[in-house]
C-alpha positions as MATLAB code, in Angstrom:
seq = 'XXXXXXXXXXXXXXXXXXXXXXXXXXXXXXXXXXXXXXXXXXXXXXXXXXXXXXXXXXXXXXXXXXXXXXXXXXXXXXXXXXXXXXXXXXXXXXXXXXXXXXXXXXXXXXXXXXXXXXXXXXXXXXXXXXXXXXXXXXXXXXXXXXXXXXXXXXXXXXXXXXXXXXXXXXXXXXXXXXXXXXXXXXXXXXXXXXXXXXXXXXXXXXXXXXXXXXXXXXXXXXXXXXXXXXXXXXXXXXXXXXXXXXXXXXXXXXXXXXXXXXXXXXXXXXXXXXXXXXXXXXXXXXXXXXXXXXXXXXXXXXXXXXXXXXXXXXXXXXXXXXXXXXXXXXXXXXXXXXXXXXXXXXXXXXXXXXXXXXXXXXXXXXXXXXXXXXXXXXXXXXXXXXXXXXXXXXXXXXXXXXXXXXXXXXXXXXXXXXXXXXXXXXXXXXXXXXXXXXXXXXXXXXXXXXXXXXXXXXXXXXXXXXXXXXXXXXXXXXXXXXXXXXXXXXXXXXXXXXXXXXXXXXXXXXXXXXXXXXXXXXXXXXXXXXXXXXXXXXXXXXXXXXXXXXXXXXXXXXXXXXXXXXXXXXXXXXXXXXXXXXXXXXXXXXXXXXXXXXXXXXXXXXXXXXXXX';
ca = [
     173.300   32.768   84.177;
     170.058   32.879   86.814;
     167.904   29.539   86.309;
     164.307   29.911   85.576;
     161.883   30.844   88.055;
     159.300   27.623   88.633;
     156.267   27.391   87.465;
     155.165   27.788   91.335;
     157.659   31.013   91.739;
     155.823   32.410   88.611;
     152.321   31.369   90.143;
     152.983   32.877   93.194;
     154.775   36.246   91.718;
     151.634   37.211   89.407;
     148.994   36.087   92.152;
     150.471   37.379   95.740;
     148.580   40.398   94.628;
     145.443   39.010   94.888;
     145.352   38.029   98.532;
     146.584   34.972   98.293;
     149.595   33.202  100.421;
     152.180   30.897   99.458;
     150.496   27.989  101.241;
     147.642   28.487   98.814;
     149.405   29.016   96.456;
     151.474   25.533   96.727;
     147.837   24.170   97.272;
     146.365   24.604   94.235;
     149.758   23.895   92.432;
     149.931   20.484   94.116;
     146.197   20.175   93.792;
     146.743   20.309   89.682;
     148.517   17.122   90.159;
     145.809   14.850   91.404;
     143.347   12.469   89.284;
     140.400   13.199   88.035;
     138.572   10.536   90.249;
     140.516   11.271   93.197;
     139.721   15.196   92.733;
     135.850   14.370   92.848;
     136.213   12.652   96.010;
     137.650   15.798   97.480;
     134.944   17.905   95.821;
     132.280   15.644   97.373;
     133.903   16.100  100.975;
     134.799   12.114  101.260;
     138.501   13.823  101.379;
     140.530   16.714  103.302;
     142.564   19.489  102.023;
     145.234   17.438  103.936;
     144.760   14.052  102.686;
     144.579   15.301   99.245;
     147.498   17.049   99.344;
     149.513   14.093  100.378;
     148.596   11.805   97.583;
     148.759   14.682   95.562;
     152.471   13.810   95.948;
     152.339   10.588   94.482;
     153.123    9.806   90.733;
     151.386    6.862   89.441;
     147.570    7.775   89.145;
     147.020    4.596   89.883;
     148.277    4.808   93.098;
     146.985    7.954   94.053;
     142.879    6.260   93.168;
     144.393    3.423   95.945;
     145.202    5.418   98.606;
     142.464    7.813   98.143;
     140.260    4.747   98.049;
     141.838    3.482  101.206;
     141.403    6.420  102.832;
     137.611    7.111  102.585;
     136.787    3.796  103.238;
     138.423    3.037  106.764;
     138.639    7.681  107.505;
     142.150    7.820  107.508;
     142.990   10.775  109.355;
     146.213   13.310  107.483;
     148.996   11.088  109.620;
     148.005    7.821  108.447;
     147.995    8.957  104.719;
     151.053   10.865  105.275;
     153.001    7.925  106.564;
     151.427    5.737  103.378;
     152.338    7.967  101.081;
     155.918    7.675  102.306;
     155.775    4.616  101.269;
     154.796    4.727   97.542;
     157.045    7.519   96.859;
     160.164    5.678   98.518;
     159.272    2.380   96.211;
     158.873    4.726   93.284;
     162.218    6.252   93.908;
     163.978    3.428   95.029;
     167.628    2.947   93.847;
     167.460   -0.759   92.002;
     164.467   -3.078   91.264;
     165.563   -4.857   95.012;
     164.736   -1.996   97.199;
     161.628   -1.258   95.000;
     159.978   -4.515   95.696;
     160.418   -4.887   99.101;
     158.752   -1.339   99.424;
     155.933   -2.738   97.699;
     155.534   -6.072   99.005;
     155.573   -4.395  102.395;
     152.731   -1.585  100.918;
     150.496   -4.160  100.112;
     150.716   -6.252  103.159;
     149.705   -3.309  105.528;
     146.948   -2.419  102.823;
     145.380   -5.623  103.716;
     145.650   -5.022  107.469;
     144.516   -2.016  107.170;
     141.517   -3.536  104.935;
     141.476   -6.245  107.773;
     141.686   -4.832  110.765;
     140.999   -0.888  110.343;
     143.674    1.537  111.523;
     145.102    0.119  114.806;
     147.939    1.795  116.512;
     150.448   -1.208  115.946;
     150.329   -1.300  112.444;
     151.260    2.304  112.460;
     153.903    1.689  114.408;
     154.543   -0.798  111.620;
     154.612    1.544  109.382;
     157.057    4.077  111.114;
     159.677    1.461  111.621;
     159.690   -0.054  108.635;
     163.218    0.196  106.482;
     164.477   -1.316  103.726;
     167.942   -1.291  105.663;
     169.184   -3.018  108.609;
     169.096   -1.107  112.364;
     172.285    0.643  112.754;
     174.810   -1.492  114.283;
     174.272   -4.343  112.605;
     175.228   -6.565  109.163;
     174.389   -4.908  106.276;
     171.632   -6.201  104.465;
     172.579   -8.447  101.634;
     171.301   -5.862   98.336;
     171.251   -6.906   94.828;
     171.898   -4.259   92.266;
     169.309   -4.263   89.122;
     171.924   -6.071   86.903;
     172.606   -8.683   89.590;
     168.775   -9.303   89.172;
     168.685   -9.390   85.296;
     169.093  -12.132   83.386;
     172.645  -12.164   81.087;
     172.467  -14.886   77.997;
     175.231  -16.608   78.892;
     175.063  -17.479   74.957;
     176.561  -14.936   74.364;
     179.654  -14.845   76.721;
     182.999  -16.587   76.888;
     183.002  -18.917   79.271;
     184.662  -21.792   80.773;
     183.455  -25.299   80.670;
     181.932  -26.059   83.648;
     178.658  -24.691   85.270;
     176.506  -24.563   88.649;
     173.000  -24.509   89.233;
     171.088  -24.093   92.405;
     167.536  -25.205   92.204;
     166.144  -23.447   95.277;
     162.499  -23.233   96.863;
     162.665  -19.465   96.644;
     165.271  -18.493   93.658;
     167.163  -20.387   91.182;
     170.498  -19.560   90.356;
     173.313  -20.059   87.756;
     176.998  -19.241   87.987;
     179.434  -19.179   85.417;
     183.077  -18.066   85.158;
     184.232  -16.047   82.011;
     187.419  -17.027   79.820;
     188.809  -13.004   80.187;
     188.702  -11.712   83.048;
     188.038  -15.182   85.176;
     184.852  -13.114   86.646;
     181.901  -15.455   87.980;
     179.075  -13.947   86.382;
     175.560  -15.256   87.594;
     171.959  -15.010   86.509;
     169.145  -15.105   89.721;
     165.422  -15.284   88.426;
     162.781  -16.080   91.239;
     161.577  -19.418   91.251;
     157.720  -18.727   90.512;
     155.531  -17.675   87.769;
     151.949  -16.048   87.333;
     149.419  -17.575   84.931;
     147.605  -14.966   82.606;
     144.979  -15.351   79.201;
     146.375  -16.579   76.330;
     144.874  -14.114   73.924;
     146.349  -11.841   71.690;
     145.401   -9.034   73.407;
     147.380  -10.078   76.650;
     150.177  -10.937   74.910;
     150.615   -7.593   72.893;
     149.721   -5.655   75.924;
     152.819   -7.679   77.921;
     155.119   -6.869   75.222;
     154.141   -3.401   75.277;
     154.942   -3.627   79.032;
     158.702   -5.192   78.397;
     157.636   -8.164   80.046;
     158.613  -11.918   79.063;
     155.654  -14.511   78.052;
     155.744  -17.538   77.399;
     152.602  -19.088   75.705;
     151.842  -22.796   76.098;
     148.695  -23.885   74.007;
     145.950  -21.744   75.384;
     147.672  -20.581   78.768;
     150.327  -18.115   79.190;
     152.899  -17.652   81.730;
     155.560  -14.444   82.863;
     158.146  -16.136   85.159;
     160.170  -15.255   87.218;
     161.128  -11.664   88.833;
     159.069   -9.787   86.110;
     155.945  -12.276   87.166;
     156.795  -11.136   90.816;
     156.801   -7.458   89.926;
     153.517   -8.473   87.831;
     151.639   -9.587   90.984;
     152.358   -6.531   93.048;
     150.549   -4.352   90.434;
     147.530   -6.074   90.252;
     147.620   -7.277   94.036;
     147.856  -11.715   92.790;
     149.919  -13.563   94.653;
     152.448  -15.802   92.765;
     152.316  -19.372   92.403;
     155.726  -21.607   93.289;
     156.521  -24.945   91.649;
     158.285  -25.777   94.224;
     157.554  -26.770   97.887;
     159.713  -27.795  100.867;
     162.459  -27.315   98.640;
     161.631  -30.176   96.210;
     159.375  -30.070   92.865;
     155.863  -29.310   94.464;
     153.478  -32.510   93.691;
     150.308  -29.703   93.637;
     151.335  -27.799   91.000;
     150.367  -29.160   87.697;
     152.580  -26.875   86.182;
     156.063  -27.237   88.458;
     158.018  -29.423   85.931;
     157.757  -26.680   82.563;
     158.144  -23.738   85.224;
     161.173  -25.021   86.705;
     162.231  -26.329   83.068;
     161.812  -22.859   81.572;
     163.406  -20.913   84.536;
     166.543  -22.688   84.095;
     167.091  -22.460   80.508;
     166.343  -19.071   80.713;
     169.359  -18.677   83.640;
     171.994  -21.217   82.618;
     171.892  -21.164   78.890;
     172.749  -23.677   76.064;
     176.487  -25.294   76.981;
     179.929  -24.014   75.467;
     180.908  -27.777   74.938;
     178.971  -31.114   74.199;
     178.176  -32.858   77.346;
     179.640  -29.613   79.492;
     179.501  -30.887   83.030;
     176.818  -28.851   85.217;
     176.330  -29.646   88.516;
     173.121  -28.730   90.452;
     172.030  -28.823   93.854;
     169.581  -30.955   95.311;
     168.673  -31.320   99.253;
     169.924  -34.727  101.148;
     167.230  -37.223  102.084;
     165.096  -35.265  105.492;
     165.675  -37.228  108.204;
     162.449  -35.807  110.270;
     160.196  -36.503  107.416;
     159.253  -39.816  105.038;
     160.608  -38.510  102.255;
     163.141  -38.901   99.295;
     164.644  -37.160   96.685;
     164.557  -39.333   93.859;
     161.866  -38.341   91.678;
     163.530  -34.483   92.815;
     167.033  -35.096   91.311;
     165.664  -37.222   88.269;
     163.608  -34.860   87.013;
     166.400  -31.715   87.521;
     168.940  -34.487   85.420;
     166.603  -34.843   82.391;
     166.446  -31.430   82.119;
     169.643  -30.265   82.017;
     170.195  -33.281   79.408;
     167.937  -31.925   77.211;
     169.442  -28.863   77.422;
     172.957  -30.728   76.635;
     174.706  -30.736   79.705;
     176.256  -33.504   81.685;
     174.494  -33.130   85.013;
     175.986  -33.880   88.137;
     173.939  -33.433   91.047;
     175.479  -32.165   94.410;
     174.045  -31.739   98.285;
     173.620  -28.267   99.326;
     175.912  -28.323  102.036;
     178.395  -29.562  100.502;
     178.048  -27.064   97.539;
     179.139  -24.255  100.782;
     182.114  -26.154  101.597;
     183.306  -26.058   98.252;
     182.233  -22.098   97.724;
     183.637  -21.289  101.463;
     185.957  -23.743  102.758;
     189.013  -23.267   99.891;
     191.308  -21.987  102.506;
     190.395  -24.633  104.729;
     190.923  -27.573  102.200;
     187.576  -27.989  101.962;
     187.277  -28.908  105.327;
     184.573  -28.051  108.006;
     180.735  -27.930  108.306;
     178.886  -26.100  105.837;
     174.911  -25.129  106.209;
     172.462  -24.048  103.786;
     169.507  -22.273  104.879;
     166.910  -22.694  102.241;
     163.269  -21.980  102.313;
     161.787  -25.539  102.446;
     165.437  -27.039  104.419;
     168.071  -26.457  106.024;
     170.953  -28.826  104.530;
     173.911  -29.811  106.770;
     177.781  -31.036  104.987;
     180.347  -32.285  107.863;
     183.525  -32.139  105.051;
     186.921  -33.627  105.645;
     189.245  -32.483  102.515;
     186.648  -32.058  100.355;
     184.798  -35.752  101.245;
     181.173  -35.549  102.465;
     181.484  -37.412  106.181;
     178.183  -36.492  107.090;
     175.099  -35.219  105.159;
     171.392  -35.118  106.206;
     168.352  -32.471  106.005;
     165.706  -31.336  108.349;
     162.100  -30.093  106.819;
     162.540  -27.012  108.702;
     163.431  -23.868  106.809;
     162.195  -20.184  105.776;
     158.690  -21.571  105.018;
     158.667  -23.456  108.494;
     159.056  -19.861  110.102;
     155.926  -17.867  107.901;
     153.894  -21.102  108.040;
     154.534  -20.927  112.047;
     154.018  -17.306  112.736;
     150.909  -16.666  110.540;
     149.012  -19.328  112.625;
     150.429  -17.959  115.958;
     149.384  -13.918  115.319;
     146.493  -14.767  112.811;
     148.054  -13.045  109.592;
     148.575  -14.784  105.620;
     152.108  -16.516  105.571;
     152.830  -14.346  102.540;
     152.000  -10.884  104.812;
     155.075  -12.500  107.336;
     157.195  -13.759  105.020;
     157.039   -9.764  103.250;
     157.526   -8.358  106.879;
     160.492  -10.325  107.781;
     162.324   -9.800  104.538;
     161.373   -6.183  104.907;
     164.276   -5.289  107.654;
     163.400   -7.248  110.424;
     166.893   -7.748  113.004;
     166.371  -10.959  115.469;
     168.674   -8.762  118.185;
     166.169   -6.484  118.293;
     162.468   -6.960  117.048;
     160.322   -4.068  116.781;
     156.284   -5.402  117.311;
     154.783   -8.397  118.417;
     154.906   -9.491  114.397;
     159.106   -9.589  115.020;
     158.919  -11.530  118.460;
     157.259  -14.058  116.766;
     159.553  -14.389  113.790;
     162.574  -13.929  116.572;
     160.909  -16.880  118.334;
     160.653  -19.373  115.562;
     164.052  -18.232  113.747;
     165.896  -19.343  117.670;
     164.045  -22.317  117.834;
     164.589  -23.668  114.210;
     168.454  -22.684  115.154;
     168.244  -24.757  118.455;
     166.643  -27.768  116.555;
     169.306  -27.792  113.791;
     172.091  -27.176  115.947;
     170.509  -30.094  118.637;
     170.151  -32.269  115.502;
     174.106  -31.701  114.583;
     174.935  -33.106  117.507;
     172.887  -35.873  117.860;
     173.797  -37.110  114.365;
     177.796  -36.776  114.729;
     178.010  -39.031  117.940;
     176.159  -41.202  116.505;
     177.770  -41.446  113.438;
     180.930  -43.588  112.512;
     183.696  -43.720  110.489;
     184.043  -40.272  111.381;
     187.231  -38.470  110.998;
     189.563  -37.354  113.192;
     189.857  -33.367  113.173;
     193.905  -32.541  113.746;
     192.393  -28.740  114.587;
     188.737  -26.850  114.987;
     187.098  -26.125  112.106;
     185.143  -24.067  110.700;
     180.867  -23.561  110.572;
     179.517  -21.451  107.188;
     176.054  -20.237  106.786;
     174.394  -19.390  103.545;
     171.062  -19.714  101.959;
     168.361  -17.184  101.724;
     166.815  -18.118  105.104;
     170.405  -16.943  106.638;
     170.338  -13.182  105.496;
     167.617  -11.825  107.946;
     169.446   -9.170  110.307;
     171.175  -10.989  113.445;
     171.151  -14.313  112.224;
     174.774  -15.077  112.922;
     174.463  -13.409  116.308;
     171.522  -15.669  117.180;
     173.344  -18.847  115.863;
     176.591  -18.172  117.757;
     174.548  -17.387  120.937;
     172.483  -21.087  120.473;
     175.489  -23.013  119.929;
     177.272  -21.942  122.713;
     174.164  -23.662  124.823;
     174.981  -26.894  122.666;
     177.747  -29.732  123.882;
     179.142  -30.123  120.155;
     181.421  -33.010  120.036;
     183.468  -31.299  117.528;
     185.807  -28.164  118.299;
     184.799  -24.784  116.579;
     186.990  -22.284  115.150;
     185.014  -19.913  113.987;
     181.126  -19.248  112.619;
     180.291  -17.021  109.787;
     177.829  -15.861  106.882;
     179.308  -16.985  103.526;
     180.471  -14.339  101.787;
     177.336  -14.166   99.365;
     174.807  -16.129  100.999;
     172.165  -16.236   98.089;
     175.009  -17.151   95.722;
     176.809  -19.381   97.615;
     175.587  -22.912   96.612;
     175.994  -21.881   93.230;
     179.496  -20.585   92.916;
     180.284  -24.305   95.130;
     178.456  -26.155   92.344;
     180.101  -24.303   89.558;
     183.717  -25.276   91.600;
     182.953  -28.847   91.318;
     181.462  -28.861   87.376;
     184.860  -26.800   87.012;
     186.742  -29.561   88.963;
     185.913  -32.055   87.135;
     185.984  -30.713   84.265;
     189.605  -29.991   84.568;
     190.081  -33.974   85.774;
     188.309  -35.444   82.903;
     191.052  -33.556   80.866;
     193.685  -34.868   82.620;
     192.576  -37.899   82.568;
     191.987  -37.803   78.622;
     195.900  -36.532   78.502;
     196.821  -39.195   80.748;
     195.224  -42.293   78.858;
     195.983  -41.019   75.830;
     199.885  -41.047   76.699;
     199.484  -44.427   77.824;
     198.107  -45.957   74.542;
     200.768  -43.810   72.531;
     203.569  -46.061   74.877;
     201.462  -49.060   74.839;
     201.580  -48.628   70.595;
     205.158  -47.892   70.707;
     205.895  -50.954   72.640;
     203.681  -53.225   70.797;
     205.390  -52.587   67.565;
     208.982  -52.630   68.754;
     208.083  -56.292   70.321;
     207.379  -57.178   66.332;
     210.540  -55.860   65.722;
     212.733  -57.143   68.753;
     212.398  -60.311   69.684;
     209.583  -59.388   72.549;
     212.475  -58.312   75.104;
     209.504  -56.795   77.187;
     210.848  -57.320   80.830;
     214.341  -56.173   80.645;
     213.413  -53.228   79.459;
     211.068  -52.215   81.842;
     213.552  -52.510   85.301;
     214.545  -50.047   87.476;
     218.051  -49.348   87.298;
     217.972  -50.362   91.100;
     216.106  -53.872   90.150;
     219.156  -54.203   87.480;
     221.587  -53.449   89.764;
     220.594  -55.671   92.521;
     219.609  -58.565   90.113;
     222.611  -58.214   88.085;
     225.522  -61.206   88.850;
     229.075  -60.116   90.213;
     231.916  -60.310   87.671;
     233.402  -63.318   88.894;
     229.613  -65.273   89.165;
     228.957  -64.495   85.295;
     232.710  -65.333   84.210;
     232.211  -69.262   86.095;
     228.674  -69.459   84.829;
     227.997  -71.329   81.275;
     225.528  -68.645   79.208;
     222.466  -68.995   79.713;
     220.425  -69.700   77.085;
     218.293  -66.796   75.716;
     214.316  -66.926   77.060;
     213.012  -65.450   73.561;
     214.537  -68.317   71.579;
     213.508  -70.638   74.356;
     209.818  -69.049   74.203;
     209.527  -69.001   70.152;
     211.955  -72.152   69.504;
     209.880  -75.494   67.603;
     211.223  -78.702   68.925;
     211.225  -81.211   66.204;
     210.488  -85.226   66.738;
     213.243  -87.227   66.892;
     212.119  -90.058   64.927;
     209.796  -89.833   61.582;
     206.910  -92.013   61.182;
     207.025  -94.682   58.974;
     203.565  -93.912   57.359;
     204.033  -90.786   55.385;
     202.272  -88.091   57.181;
     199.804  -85.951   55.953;
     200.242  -82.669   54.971;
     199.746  -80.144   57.375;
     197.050  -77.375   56.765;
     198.031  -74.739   54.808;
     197.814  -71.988   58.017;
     200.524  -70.074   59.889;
     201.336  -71.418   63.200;
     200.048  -69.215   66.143;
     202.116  -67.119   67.863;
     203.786  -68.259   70.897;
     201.660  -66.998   74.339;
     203.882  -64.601   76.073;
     203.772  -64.951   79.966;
     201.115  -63.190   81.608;
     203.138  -61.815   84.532;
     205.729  -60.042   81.790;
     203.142  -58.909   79.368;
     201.182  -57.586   81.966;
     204.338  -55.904   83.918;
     205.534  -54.642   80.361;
     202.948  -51.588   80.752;
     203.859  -50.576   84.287;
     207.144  -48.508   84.389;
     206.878  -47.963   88.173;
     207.704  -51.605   89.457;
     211.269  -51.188   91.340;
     211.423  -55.221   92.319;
     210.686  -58.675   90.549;
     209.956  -59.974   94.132;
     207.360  -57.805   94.527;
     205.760  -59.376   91.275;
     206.285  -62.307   92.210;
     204.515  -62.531   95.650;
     201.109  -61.761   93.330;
     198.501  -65.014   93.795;
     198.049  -66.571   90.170;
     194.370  -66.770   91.293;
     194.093  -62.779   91.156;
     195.590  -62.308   87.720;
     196.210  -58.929   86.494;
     193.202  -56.693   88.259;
     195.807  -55.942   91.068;
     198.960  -55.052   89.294;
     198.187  -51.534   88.503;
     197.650  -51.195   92.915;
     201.976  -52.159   93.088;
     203.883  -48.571   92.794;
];
């Protein structure tokens, strides 16, 4: 069956007869699409057969009004517009919510050039070699999928006991495994939130909108991503409760943002007391600063949500996420935005831990003072594609610059830490160094990091250095390992106590019953044996007496009183003391020799029998 002509075929089929070409045709087609208000400019001459025709191609009408606005006010010629409207249309097609944002975050940050510094030649340059996607030839761009990005109630899942949490400057993230299919499922919201009114109005407009509020007296908040995507529409910038990657002490706000973002990700617990354990940053050693109040405040939340919280250094959270094959030994790294966080592991034990204030923030912060643009316009360029093996504008050699020499000052800082550390452990073989964080998934990173250390003496051999396999996930899935570790221990442990009190109980009421023959009973057949008298020894000896009776047996006066005594107290005589040594040694069945309890200082007591196996 033919398909339908288009409404453009049609057009053109009933008016070719009139004169008219195709070209005009498609004109006034496209020209049908185009607001009201942006039409008017056109028909007052502000705007271009051209220009209008390429916003015509836009969607939103909303959009369209921008660019047309943009465009009379700094005379963008056809090129310009053409190469904006590129833009829109790619965000408004993009594949997932990911790819969508960073098309508009990277929209509005050359709007504001533009706005700032009229049309030059390098922004349009900007423009042209902007991508979403890395440069061929190198690592693919970490990409979250729209579900990876929306929030699953873990409420309503089957999941094992255990939980991880990382508390980041940038995102927070919770990972959880399920009972089924032992999948780690996780829930990523951004860690920031935009204030809007209160009023009823506001709140039935949001709602309208699909998007989450959360009213608190007369203020209302939308966290997270959907407060992210909320501040790209109406050009705000979102505010951050946190700040070089601790609660920020500005924001009035910081504790109930962070509070609400993370019941919102991890959920209520499967258990009482489930263990959850969360990442916080080790104590900066560049900075006066601690992370006391930091951790305190992260614990009393996730105890009022029910969990047992257990709080865990980033770095060390990547040795446990990346290092299994390794037994959990070698140096993990976590690039945040407000740190980087460095874990030298030996099977599984933290021999090293420390933080520098340097991290993603360092870098924007840096760069926006050294070129003159907002930290937010650099940090929304250099998510937007930018590869430190090959930078693009003078906007990328300054985030190249700053990314080598935060690299050289970790890496420098490494060093200078593990020589001057002790008690350090003796590496049999190199081991490995794994990256993760947020700060670590810009294009080249590794590359840049491989080609620093190899300018670095390290006093420890290298294997190998590599990206964790999910860098923004990482710290999570390591704290959800441990919570899941521990977990399983605590268990054991319950199994393991409890089996000892059932054989304590069944030995305490066969002494009632037996005569108390506690030692005996508890030797080795080896002790036995080698304690045990020949034949001919225990057919010369006499018998010797029996140490129960000797223990429970009254001896009697020999001679009465003459005075009648008096009569004793109507109570039951105590109970003979057993010894110490055999009551004590009656509960350990691992004890192969009585000389070994016997070379035990009286002064010590029992505290150091369960140390003899």
């Amino acid at each position: 069956m033919d398909e339908s002509p288009t409404f453009g075929e049609q057009l053109y089929s009933r008016l070719q007869d009139k004169g008219l070409s195709k070209y005009q045709i498609d004109k006034v087609v496209a020209l049908q699409r185009l607001d009201s208000e942006v039409a008017e400019l056109g028909q007052k001459g502000l705007l271009a057969d051209p220009q209008l025709l390429e916003i015509s191609k836009v969607t939103s009408a909303a959009r369209q009004k921008q660019l047309a606005e943009l465009a009379v006010e700094k005379s963008l010629p056809a090129g310009w517009v053409k190469e904006l409207v590129k833009l829109v249309r790619n965000a408004e097609k993009a594949r997932h919510d990911q790819e969508a944002n960073r098309y508009w975050d990277f929209f509005f940050e050359v709007k504001e050039m533009i706005e700032r510094e009229g049309p030059t030649r390098d922004i349009l340059q900007l423009i042209k070699n902007f991508s979403v996607d890395r440069p061929a030839g190198s690592a693919p761009v970490q990409v979250f999928e729209s579900d990876d990005r929306r929030v699953v109630n873990f409420n309503k899942l089957s999941l094992e006991p255990g939980r991880g949490l990382d508390v980041g400057t940038v995102n927070i993230c919770a990972a959880a495994t399920r009972t089924d299919n032992k999948d780690v499922v996780y829930n990523i919201q951004r860690n920031a939130f935009l204030d809007v009114r209160g009023d009823a109005f506001t709140k039935k407009m949001l709602m309208k909108l699909g998007i989450d509020y959360i009213q608190q007296g007369d203020k209302g908040y939308v966290l997270g991503d959907a407060a992210f995507e909320l501040a790209n529409v109406f050009e705000k910038n979102t505010r951050r409760p946190m700040k070089d990657g601790m609660i920020s002490p500005t924001e009035p706000e910081a504790l109930l943002i962070v509070s609400l973002v993370i019941a919102q990700c991890i959920g209520h617990p499967r258990v009482p007391g489930e263990v959850c354990a969360f990442s916080v940053p080790a104590d900066p050693i560049d900075v006066e600063r601690n992370v006391i109040y930091h951790r305190g405040a992260l614990e009393t939340i996730l105890r009022k949500l029910g969990y047992t919280p257990r709080p865990m250094l980033e770095g060390h959270s990547i040795v446990f996420s990346e290092l299994k094959q390794q037994d959990y030994t070698g140096i993990g790294i976590s690039c945040g935005g407000g740190m980087f966080n460095v874990c030298v592991a030996y099977k599984s034990v933290p021999a090293l831990t420390f933080a520098t204030s340097r991290g993603g923030d360092w870098i924007d912060n840096n760069v926006a003072a050294a070129i003159g643009l907002p930290a937010s316009q650099v940090c929304a360029l250099k998510e937007s594609g930018v590869d430190l093996s090959n930078p693009k504008d003078r906007i990328q050699d300054a985030i190249v610059i700053y990314y080598r020499n935060l690299i050289q000052y970790t890496l420098e800082t490494m060093r200078t830490k593990l020589e001057n550390a002790q008690n350090m452990p003796t590496f049999t073989k190199p081991i490995d160094v794994v990256c993760g964080g947020g700060t670590s998934m810009i294009g080249g990173f590794i590359d840049v990091f491989r080609e620093e250390f190899e300018k670095v003496n390290f006093p420890i051999e290298v294997a190998n250095i590599r990206m964790a396999n999910d860098p923004l996930k990482a710290v999570a899935r390591g704290c959800m390992t441990a919570a899941m570790e521990e977990t399983k221990a605590l268990r054991e442990d319950n199994i393991v106590v409890s089996n000892a009190a059932l054989a304590r109980s069944e030995v305490s009421s066969s002494n009632k019953a037996t005569d108390r023959r506690i030692a005996p009973s508890y030797r080795s057949p080896a002790v036995m044996e080698r304690s045990a008298p020949s034949r001919v020894e225990a057919s010369s000896r006499p018998p010797e007496p029996k140490r129960e009776a000797v223990a429970v047996q009254r001896v009697e006066p020999t001679k009465l009183p003459k005075t009648p005594p008096k009569p004793p107290p109507q109570t039951r005589p105590a109970p003979p003391k057993p010894a110490p040594k055999i009551e004590e040694i009656s509960e350990l069945e691992e004890v192969t020799d009585l000389e070994e309890i016997e070379e035990i200082k009286p002064d010590k007591g029992g505290d150091d029998l369960p140390l003899i196996s």
